[in-house]
Short mmCIF file of C-alpha atoms and ligand atoms in Angstrom, two decimals:
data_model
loop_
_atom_site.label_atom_id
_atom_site.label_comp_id
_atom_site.label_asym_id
_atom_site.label_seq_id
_atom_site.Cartn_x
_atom_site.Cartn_y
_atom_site.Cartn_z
CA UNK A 1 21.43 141.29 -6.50
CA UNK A 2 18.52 143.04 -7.69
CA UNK A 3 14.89 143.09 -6.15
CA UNK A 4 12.08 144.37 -8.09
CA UNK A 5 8.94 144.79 -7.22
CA UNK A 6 7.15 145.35 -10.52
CA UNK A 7 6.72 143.45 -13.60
CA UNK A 8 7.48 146.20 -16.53
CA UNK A 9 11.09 146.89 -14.61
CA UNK A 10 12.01 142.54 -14.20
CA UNK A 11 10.40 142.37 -17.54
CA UNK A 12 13.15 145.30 -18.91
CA UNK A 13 15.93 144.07 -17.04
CA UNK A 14 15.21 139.70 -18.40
CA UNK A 15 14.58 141.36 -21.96
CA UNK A 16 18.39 142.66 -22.20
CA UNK A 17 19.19 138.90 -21.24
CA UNK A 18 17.50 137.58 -24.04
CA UNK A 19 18.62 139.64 -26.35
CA UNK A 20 21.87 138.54 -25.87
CA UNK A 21 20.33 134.69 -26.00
CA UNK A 22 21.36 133.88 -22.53
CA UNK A 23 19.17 131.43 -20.40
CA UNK A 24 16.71 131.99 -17.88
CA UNK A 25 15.94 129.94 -14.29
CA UNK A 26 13.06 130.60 -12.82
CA UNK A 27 12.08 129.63 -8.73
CA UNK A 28 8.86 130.45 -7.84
CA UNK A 29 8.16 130.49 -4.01
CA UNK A 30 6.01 131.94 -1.50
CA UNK A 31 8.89 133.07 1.08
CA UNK A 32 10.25 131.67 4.41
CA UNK A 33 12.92 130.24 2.15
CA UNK A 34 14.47 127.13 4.02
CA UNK A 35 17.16 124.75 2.71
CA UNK A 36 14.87 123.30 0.02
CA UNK A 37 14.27 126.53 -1.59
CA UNK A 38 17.97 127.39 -1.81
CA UNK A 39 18.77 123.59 -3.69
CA UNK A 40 16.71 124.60 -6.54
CA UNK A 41 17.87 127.93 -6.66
CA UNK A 42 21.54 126.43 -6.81
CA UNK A 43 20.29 123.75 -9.59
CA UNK A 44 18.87 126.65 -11.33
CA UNK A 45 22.23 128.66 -11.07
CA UNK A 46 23.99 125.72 -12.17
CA UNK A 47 22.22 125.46 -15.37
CA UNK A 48 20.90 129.05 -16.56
CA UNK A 49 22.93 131.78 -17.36
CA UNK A 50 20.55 134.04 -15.14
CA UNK A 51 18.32 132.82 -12.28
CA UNK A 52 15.18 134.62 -11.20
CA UNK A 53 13.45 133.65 -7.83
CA UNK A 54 9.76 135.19 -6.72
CA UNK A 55 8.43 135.26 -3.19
CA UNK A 56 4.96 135.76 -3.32
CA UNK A 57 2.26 134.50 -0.82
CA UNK A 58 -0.81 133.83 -3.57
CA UNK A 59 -3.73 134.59 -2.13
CA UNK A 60 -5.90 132.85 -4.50
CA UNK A 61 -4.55 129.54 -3.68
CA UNK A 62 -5.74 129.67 -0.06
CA UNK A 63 -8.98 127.94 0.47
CA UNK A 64 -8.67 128.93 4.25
CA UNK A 65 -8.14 132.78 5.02
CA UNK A 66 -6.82 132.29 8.49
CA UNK A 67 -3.43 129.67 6.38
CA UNK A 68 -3.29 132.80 4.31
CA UNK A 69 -2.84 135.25 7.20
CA UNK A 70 -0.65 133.16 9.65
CA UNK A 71 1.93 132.14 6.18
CA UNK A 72 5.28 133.08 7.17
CA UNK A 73 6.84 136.50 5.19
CA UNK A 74 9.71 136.89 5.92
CA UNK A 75 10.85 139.31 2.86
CA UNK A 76 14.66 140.74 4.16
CA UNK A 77 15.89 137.42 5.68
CA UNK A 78 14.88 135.75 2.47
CA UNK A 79 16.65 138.23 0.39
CA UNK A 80 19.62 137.92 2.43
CA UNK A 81 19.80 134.32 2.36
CA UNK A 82 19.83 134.44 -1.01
CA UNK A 83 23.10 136.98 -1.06
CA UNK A 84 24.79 134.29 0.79
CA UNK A 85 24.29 131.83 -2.42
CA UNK A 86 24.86 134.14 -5.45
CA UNK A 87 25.15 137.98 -5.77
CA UNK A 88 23.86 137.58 -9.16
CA UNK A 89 20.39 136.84 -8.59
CA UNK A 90 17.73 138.39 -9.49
CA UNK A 91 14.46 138.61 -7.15
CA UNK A 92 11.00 139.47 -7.66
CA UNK A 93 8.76 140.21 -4.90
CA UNK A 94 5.45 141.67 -6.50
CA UNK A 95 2.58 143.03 -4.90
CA UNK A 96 -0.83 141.69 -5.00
CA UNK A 97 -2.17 144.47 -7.75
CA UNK A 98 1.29 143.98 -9.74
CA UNK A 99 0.15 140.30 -10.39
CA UNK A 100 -3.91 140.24 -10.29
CA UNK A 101 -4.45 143.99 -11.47
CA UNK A 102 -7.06 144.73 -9.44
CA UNK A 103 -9.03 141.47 -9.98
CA UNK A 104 -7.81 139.20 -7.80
CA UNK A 105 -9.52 135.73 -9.01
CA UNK A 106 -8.37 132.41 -10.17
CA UNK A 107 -8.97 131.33 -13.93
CA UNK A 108 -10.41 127.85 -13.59
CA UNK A 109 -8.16 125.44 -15.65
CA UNK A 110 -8.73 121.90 -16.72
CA UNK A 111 -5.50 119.31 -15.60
CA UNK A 112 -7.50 116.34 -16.72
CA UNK A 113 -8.35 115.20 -13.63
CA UNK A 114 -5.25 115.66 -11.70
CA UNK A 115 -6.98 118.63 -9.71
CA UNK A 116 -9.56 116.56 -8.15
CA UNK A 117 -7.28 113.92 -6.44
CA UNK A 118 -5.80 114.48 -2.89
CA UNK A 119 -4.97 118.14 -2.16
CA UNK A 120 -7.86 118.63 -4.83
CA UNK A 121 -10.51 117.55 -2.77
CA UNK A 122 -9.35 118.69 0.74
CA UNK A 123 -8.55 122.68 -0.65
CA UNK A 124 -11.25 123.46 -3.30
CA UNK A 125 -9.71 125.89 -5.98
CA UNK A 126 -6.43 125.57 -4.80
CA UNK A 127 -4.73 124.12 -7.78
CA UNK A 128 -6.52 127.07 -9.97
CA UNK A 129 -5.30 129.19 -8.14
CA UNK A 130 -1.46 127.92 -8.05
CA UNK A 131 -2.03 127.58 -11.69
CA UNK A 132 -3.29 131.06 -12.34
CA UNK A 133 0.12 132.40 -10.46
CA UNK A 134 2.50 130.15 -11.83
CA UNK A 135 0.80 131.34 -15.85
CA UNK A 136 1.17 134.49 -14.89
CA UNK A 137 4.70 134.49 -13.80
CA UNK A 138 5.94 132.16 -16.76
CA UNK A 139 4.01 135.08 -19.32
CA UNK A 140 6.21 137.91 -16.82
CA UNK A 141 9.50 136.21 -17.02
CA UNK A 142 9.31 133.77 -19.94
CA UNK A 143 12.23 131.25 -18.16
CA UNK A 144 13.86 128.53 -19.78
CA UNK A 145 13.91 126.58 -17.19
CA UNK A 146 11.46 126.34 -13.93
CA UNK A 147 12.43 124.45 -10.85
CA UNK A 148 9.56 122.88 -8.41
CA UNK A 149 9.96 120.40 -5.08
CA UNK A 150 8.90 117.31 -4.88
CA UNK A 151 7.87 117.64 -1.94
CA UNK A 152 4.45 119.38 -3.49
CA UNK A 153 4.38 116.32 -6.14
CA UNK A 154 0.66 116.85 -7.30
CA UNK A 155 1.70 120.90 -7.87
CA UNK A 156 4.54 119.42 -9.92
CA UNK A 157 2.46 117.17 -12.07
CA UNK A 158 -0.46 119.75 -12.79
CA UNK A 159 2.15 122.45 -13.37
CA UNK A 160 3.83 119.98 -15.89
CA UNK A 161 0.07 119.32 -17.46
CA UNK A 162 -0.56 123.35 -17.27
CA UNK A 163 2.79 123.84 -19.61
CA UNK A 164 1.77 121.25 -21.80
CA UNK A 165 -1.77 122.02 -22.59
CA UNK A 166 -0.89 125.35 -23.27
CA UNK A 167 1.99 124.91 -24.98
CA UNK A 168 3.78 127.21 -22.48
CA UNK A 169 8.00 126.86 -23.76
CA UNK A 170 9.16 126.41 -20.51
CA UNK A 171 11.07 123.06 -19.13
CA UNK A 172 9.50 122.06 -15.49
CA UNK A 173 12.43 120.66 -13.87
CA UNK A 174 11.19 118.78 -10.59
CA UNK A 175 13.67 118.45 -7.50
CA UNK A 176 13.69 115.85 -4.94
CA UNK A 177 12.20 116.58 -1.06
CA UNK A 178 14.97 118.02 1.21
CA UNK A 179 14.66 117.12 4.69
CA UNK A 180 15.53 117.89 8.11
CA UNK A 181 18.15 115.80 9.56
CA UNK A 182 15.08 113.92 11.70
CA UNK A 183 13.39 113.16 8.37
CA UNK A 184 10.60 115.91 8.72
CA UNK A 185 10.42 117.10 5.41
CA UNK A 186 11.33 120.75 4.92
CA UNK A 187 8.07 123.36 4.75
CA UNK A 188 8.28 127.23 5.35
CA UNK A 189 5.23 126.04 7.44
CA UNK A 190 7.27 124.14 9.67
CA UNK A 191 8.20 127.37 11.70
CA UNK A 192 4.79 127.63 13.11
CA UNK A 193 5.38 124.02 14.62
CA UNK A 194 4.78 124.70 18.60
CA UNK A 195 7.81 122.67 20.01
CA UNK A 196 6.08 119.64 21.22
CA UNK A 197 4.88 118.76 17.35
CA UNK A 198 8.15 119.64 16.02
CA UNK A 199 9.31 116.73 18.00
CA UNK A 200 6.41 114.77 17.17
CA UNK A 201 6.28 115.77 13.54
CA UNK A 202 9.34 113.41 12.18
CA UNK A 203 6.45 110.66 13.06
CA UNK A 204 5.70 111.16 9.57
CA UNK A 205 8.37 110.25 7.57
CA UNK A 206 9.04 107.46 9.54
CA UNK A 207 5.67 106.00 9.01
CA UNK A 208 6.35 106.77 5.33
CA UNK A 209 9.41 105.13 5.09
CA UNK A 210 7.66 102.02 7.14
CA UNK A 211 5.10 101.60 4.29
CA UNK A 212 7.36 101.38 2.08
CA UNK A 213 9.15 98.96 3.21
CA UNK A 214 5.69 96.79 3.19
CA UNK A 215 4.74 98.11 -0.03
CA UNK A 216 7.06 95.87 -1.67
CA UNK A 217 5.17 92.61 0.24
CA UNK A 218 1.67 93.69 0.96
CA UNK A 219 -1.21 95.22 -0.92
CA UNK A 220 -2.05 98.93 -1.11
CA UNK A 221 -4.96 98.78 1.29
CA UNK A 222 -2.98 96.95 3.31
CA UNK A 223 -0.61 99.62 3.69
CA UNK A 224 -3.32 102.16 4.12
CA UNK A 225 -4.57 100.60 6.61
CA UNK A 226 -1.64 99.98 8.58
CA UNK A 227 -0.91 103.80 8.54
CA UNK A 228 -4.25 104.86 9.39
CA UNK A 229 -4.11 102.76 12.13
CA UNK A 230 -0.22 104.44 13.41
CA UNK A 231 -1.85 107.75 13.15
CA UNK A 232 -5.45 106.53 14.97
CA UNK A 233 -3.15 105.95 17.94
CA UNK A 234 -1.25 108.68 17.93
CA UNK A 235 -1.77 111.65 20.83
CA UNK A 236 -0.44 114.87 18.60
CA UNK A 237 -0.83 114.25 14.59
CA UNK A 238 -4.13 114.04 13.18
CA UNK A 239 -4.13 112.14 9.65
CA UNK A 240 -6.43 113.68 6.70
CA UNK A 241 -5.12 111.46 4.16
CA UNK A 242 -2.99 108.81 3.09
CA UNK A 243 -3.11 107.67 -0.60
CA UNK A 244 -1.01 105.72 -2.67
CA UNK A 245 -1.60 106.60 -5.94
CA UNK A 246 0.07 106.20 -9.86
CA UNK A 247 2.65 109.09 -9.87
CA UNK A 248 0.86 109.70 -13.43
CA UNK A 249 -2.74 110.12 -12.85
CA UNK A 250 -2.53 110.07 -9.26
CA UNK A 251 -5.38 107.88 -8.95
CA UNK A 252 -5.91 105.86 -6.03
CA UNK A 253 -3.83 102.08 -6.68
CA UNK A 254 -6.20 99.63 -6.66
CA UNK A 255 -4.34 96.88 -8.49
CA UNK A 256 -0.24 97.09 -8.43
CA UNK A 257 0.78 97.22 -12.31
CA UNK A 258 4.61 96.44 -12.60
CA UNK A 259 5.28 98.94 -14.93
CA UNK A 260 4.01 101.59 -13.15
CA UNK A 261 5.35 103.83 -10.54
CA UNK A 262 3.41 104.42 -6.78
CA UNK A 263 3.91 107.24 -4.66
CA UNK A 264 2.31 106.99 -0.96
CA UNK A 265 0.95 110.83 -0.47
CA UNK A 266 -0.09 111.93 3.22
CA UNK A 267 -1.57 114.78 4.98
CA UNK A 268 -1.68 115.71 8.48
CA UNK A 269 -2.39 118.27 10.90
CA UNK A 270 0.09 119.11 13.46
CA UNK A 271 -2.05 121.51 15.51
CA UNK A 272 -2.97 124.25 13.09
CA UNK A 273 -0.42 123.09 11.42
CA UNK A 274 -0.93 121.47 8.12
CA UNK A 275 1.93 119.35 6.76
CA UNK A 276 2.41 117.26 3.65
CA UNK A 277 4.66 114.75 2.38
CA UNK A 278 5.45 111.71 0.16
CA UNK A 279 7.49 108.50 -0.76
CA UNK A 280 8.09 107.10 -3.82
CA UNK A 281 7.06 103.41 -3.43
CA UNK A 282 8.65 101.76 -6.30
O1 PAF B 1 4.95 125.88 -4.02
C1 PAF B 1 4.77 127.09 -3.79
O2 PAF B 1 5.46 127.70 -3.00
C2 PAF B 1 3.63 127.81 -4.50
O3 PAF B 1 2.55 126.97 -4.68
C3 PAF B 1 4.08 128.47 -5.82
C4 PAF B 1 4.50 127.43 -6.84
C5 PAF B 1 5.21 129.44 -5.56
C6 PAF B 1 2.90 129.25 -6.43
O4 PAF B 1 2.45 130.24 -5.57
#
C-alpha cells in the first residue's frame, strides 16, 4: 500500500496505470474511516483494476471553524484499516497547499438549484466548497469510477450535476447508508457523540423509518409535522430540519406525483454534534 502525500508523485504512479489501460476507483473521504467508508472502498476494489482513496478534511467546506477544528483525523488508524481490506491500495493524504496552492478559496459553481435546498441553506458555501475539492481531485486522479454514500444524498446529486455540467468523464457511483446495528447511521462524526446521545441518537432513524411507514397513507405535511412534533418533545436531539423532497430536484413535496421518487431528509443536533440522515420514501 502506498501513501502519498503529493499530487505530481499519485499523479506518476496512476499515469503508469493508464498506460497500460487499467481502471481507476476513486473514494474520496475526509478520514475517521468507519464501516461505510470501507463498503465503497470494497465496491470500488471489486470493480477497478486500481482503487485510490483520499483523506482530506476540506477546509473550504466548513461554514463553522470550530466543525472544522473538532473533525476527527485520525491519519495511521485509517491507513491501517485500510491494510486490513487490500494491500493494493493506493492512498492519498494531501496537504492543504498540495490541493489549494496557496489560495485556499472555493470556486462558486452553479448545480441548478440543488445548492440552495437543505444543507444549502443551513451551511452557506458548503456545497462550493465540496465541489471545488471533489474537481480538483477528479483533474489529480482522473478515476473511472467515483464512489459516494448515500448517506450525504444532496452531495451525491450535486456531485452527479458537477460531472455533468462539466463534462467531467468520470462515473459517480452512489452507495447505500451503512448503519450501526441500532439504526444510527454511520458518520466519522459520530465519535464525538458524548455517551448519553449516542444512546439517544438511534431516535433518528427510528423516527425516519416511522414516517415512512405513514408516508405511504398520509400527506407530506402531515408527516412533517408528525416528526417535528417527536423531536419538539424530545429532552437530547434538537431538530433543524426535516424535508421530504423529489430525490431529483430536491424540492420540498408539495403534491405526491406517482412517478416520482421522495426522500425524507433530516438534520439534528446531538449536542455539538451535528448529524444527518435520510429515507427513501417510495
Ligand atoms: O463526504 C465527504 O467526506 C466529503 O464531503 C468529500 C466528498 C470527501 C469532499 O471533501
Amino acid at each position: 500500500m502506498e501513501v502519498f502525500s503529493e499530487k505530481r508523485d499519485i499523479i506518476a504512479t496512476l499515469d503508469t496505470y493508464k498506460a497500460k489501460q487499467q481502471t481507476i476507483g476513486f473514494v474520496p473521504t475526509m478520514g475517521a474511516l468507519h464501516q461505510g467508508h470501507l463498503a465503497l472502498v470494497e465496491k470500488a476494489t471489486q470493480n477497478n483494476d486500481v482503487v485510490v482513496v483520499s483523506i482530506f478534511v476540506n477546509p473550504t467546506q466548513f461554514n463553522n471553524p470550530d466543525d472544522l477544528k473538532k473533525y476527527p483525523r485520525t491519519l495511521e488508524k485509517d491507513i491501517s484499516l485500510l491494510a486490513t481490506l487490500s494491500k493494493d491500495l493506493l492512498i492519498y493524504a494531501p496537504t492543504v497547499e498540495d490541493i489549494y496552492e496557496g489560495k485556499t478559496a472555493s470556486e462558486s459553481f452553479d448545480f441548478d438549484g440543488l445548492e440552495f435546498e437543505m444543507e444549502g441553506k443551513f451551511r452557506q458555501g458548503h456545497f462550493d466548497g465540496v465541489g471545488t475539492v471533489v474537481k480538483r481531485f477528479f483533474d489529480i486522479i482522473k478515476p473511472n469510477n467515483a464512489y459516494f454514500g448515500e448517506k450525504d444524498f444532496q452531495q451525491l446529486q450535486i456531485i452527479k450535476k458537477l460531472v455533468k455540467k462539466q463534462h467531467i468523464p468520470v462515473n459517480v457511483i452512489g452507495c447505500k447508508i451503512h448503519r450501526e446495528t441500532n439504526g444510527l447511521a454511520m458518520s466519522s462524526r459520530n465519535t464525538r457523540l458524548k455517551p448519553e446521545f449516542i444512546k439517544e441518537a438511534p431516535f433518528i432513524y427510528k423516527t425516519l423509518k416511522t414516517a415512512k411507514m405513514y408516508f405511504g397513507t398520509k400527506s407530506a405535511n402531515w408527516v412533517t409535522s408528525w416528526v417535528e412534533k417527536q423531536f419538539a418533545n424530545h429532552q437530547l436531539l434538537k431538530l433543524e430540519y426535516f424535508i421530504i423532497a423529489d430525490v431529483d430536484t430536491l424540492k420540498l413535496l408539495k403534491r405526491k406525483s406517482k412517478n416520482k421518487k421522495y426522500r425524507g431528509f433530516i438534520a439534528v443536533y446531538a449536542d455539538d454534534v451535528r448529524l444527518i440522515d435520510n429515507i427513501a420514501l417510495n
